[in-house]
GROMACS .gro file of N, CA and C in nm:
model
  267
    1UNK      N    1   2.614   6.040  13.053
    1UNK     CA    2   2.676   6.067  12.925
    1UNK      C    3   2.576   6.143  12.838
    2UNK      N    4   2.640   6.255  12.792
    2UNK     CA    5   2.583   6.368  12.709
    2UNK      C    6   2.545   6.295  12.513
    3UNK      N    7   2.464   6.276  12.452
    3UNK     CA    8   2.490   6.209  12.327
    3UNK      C    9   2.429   6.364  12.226
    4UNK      N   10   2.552   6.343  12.168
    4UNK     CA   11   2.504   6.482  12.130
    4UNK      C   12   2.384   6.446  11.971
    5UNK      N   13   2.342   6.563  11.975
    5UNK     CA   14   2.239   6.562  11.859
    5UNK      C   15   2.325   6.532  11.745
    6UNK      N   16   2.279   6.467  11.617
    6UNK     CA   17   2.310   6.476  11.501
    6UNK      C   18   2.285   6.606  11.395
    7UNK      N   19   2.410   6.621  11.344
    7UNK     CA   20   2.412   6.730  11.268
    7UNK      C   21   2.327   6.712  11.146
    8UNK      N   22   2.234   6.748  11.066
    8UNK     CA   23   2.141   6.710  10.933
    8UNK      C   24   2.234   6.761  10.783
    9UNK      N   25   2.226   6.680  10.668
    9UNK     CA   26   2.283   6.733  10.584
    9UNK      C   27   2.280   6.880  10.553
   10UNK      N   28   2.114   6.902  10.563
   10UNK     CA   29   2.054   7.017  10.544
   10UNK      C   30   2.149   7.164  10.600
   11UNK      N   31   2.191   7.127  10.744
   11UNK     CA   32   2.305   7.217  10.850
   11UNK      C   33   2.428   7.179  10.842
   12UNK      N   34   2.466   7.099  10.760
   12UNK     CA   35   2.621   7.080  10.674
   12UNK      C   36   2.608   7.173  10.583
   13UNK      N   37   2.526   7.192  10.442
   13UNK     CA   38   2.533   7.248  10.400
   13UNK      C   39   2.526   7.376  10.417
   14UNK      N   40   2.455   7.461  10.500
   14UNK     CA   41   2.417   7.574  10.571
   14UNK      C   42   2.602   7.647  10.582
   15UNK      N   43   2.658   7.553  10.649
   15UNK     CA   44   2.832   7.574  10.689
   15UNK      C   45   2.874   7.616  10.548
   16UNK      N   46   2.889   7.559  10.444
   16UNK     CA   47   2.886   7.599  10.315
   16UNK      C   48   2.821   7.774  10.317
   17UNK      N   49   2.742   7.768  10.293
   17UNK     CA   50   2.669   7.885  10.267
   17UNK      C   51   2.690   7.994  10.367
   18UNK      N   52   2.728   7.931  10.502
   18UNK     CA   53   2.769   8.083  10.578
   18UNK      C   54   2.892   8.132  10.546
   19UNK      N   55   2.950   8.060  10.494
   19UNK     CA   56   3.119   8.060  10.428
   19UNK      C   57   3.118   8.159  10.305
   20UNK      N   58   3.009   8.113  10.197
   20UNK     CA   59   3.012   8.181  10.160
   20UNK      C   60   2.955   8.331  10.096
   21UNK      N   61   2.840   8.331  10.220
   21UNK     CA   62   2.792   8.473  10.266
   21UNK      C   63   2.955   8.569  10.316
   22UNK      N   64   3.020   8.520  10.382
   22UNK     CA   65   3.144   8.581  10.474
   22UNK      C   66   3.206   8.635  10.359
   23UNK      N   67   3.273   8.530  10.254
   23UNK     CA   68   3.305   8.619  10.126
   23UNK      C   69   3.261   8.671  10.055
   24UNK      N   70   3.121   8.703  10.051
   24UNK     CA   71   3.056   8.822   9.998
   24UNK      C   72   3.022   8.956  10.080
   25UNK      N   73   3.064   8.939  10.172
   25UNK     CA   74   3.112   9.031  10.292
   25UNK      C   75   3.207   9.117  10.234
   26UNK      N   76   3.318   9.066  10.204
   26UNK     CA   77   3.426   9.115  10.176
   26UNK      C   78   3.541   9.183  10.299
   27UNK      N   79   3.509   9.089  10.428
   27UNK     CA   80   3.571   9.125  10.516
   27UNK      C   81   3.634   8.981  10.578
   28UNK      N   82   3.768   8.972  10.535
   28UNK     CA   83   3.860   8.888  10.588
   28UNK      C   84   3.826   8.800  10.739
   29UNK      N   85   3.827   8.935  10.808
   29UNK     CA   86   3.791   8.849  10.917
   29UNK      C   87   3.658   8.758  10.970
   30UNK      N   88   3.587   8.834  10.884
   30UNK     CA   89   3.419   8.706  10.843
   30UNK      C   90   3.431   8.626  10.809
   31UNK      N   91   3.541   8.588  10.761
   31UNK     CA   92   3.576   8.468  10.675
   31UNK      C   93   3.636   8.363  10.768
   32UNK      N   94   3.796   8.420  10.830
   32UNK     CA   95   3.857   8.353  10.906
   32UNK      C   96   3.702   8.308  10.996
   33UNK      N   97   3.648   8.410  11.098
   33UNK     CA   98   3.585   8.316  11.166
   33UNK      C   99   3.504   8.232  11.118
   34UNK      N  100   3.482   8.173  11.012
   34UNK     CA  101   3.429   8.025  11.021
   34UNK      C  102   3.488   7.903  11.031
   35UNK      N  103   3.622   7.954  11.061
   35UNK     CA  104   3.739   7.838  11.031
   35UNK      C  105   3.746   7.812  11.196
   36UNK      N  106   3.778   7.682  11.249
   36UNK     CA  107   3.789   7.648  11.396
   36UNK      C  108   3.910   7.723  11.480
   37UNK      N  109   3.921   7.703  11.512
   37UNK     CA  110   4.027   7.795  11.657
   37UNK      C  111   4.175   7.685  11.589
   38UNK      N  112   4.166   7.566  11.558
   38UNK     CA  113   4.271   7.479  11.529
   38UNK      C  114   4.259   7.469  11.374
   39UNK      N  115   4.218   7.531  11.265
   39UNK     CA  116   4.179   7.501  11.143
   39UNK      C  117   4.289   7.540  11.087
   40UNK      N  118   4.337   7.463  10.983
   40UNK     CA  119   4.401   7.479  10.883
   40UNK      C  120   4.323   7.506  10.715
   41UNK      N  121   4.420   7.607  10.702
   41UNK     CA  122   4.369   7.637  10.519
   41UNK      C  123   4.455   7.619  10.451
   42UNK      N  124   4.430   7.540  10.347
   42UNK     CA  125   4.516   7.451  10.208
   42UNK      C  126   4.426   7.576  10.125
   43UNK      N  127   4.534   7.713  10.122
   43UNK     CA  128   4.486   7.801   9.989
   43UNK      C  129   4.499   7.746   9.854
   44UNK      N  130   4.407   7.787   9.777
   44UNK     CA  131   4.405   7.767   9.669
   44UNK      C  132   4.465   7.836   9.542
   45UNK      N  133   4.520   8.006   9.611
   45UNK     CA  134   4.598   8.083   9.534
   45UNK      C  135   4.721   8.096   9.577
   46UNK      N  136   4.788   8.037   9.656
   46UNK     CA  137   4.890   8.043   9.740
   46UNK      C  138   4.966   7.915   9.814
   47UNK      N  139   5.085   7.887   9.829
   47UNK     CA  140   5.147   7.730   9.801
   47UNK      C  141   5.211   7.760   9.965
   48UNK      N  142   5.119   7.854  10.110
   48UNK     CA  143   5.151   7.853  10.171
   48UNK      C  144   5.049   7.805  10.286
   49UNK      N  145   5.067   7.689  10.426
   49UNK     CA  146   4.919   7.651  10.464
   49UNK      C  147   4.922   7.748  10.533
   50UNK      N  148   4.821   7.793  10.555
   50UNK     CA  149   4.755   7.872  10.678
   50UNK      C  150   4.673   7.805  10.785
   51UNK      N  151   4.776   7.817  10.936
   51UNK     CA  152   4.791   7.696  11.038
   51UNK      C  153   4.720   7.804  11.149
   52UNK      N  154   4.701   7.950  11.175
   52UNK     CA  155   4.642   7.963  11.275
   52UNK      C  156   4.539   8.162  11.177
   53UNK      N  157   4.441   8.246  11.319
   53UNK     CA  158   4.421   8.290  11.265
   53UNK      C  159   4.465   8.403  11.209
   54UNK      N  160   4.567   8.460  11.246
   54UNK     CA  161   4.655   8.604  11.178
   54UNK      C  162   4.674   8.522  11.062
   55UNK      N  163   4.689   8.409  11.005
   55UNK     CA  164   4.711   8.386  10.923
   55UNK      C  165   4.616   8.342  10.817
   56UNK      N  166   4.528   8.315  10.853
   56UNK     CA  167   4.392   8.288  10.748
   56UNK      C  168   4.325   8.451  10.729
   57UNK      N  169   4.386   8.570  10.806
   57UNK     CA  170   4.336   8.711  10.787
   57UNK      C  171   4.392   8.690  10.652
   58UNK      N  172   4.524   8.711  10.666
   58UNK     CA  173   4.608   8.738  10.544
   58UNK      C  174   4.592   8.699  10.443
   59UNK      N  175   4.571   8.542  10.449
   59UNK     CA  176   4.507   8.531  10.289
   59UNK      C  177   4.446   8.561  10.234
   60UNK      N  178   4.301   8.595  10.323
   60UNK     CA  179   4.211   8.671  10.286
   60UNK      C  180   4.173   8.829  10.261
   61UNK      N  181   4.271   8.845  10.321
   61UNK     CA  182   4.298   8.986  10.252
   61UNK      C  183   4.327   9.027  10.131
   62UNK      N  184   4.386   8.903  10.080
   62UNK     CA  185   4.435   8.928   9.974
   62UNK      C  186   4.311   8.867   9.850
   63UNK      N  187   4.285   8.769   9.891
   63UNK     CA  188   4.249   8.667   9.815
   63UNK      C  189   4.079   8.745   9.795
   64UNK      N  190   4.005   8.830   9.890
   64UNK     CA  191   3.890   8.881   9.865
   64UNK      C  192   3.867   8.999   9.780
   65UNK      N  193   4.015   9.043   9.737
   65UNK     CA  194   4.024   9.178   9.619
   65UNK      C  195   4.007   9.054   9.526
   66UNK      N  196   3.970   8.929   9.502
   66UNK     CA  197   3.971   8.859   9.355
   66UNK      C  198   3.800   8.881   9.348
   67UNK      N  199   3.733   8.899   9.458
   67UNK     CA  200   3.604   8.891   9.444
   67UNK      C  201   3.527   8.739   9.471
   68UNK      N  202   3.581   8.651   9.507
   68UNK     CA  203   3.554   8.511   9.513
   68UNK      C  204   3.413   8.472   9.514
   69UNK      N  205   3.366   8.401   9.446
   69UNK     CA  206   3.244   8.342   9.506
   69UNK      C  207   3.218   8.169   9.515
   70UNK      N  208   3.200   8.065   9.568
   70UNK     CA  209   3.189   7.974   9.601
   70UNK      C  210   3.049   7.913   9.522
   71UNK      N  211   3.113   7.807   9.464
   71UNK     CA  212   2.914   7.728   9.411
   71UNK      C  213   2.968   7.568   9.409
   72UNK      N  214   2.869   7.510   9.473
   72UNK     CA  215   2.872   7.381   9.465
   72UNK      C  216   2.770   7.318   9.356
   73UNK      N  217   2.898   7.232   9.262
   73UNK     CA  218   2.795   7.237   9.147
   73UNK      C  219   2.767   7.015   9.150
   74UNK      N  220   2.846   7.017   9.243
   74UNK     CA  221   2.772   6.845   9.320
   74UNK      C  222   2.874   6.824   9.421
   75UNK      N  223   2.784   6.776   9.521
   75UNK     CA  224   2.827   6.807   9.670
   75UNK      C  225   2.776   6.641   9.719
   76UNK      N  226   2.885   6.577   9.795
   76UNK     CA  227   2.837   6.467   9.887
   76UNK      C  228   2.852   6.515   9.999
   77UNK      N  229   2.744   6.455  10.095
   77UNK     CA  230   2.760   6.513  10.218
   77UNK      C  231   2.768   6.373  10.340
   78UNK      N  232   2.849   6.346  10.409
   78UNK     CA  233   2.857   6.192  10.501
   78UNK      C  234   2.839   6.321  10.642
   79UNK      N  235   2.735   6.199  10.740
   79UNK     CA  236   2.787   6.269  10.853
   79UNK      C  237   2.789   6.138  10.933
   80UNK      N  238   2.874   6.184  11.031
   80UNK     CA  239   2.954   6.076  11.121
   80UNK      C  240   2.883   6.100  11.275
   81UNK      N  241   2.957   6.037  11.390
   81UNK     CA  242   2.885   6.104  11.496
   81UNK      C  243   3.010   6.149  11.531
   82UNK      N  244   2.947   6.298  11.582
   82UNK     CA  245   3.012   6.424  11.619
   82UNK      C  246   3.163   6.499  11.470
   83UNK      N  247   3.085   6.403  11.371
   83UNK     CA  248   3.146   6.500  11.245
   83UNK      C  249   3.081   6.458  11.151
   84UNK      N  250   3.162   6.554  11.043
   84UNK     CA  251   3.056   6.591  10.873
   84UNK      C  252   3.149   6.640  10.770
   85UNK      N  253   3.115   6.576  10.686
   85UNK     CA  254   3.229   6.591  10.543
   85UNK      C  255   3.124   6.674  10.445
   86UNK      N  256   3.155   6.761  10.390
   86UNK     CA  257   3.087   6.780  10.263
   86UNK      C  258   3.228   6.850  10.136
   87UNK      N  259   3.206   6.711  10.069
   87UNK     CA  260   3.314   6.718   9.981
   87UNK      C  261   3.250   6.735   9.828
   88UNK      N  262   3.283   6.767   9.711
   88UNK     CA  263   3.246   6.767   9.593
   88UNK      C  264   3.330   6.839   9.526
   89UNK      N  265   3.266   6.911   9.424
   89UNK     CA  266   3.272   7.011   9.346
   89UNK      C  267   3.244   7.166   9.314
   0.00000   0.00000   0.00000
């Protein structure tokens, strides 16, 4: 049996920050790929989920002419084994 390494808050947060390097990209599809192969997006400008990835393009197509930028202004971070929450503000 394989035990996998533990993820560090430090590389939770990192996920944060490559996220939102991608939207300072300004290229949709930089974005989608940080989202999992099975990820769902609960948009925040739009009352529609986005369940696969042609569809997380689209939002972001749209949603990156707003210019977005992401700041965590207090962040908890739990990690589990073989997962990681970082929830806040």
């Amino acid at each position: 049996i394989v035990i996998a390494e533990p993820i560090t808050e430090t590389e939770v947060r990192n996920l944060f920050n490559k996220w939102n390097y991608a939207l300072e990209s300004g290229d949709p599809c930089q974005v989608a790929d940080r989202y999992s192969k099975n990820g769902v997006l609960l948009p925040t400008v739009s009352d529609i989920p986005r369940t696969d990835y042609p569809g997380i393009v689209d939002y972001f197509t749209h949603f990156l002419k707003l210019k977005p930028q992401g700041e965590i202004l207090d962040g908890n971070i739990i990690v589990g084994t073989n997962w990681a929450q970082d929830a806040g503000v």
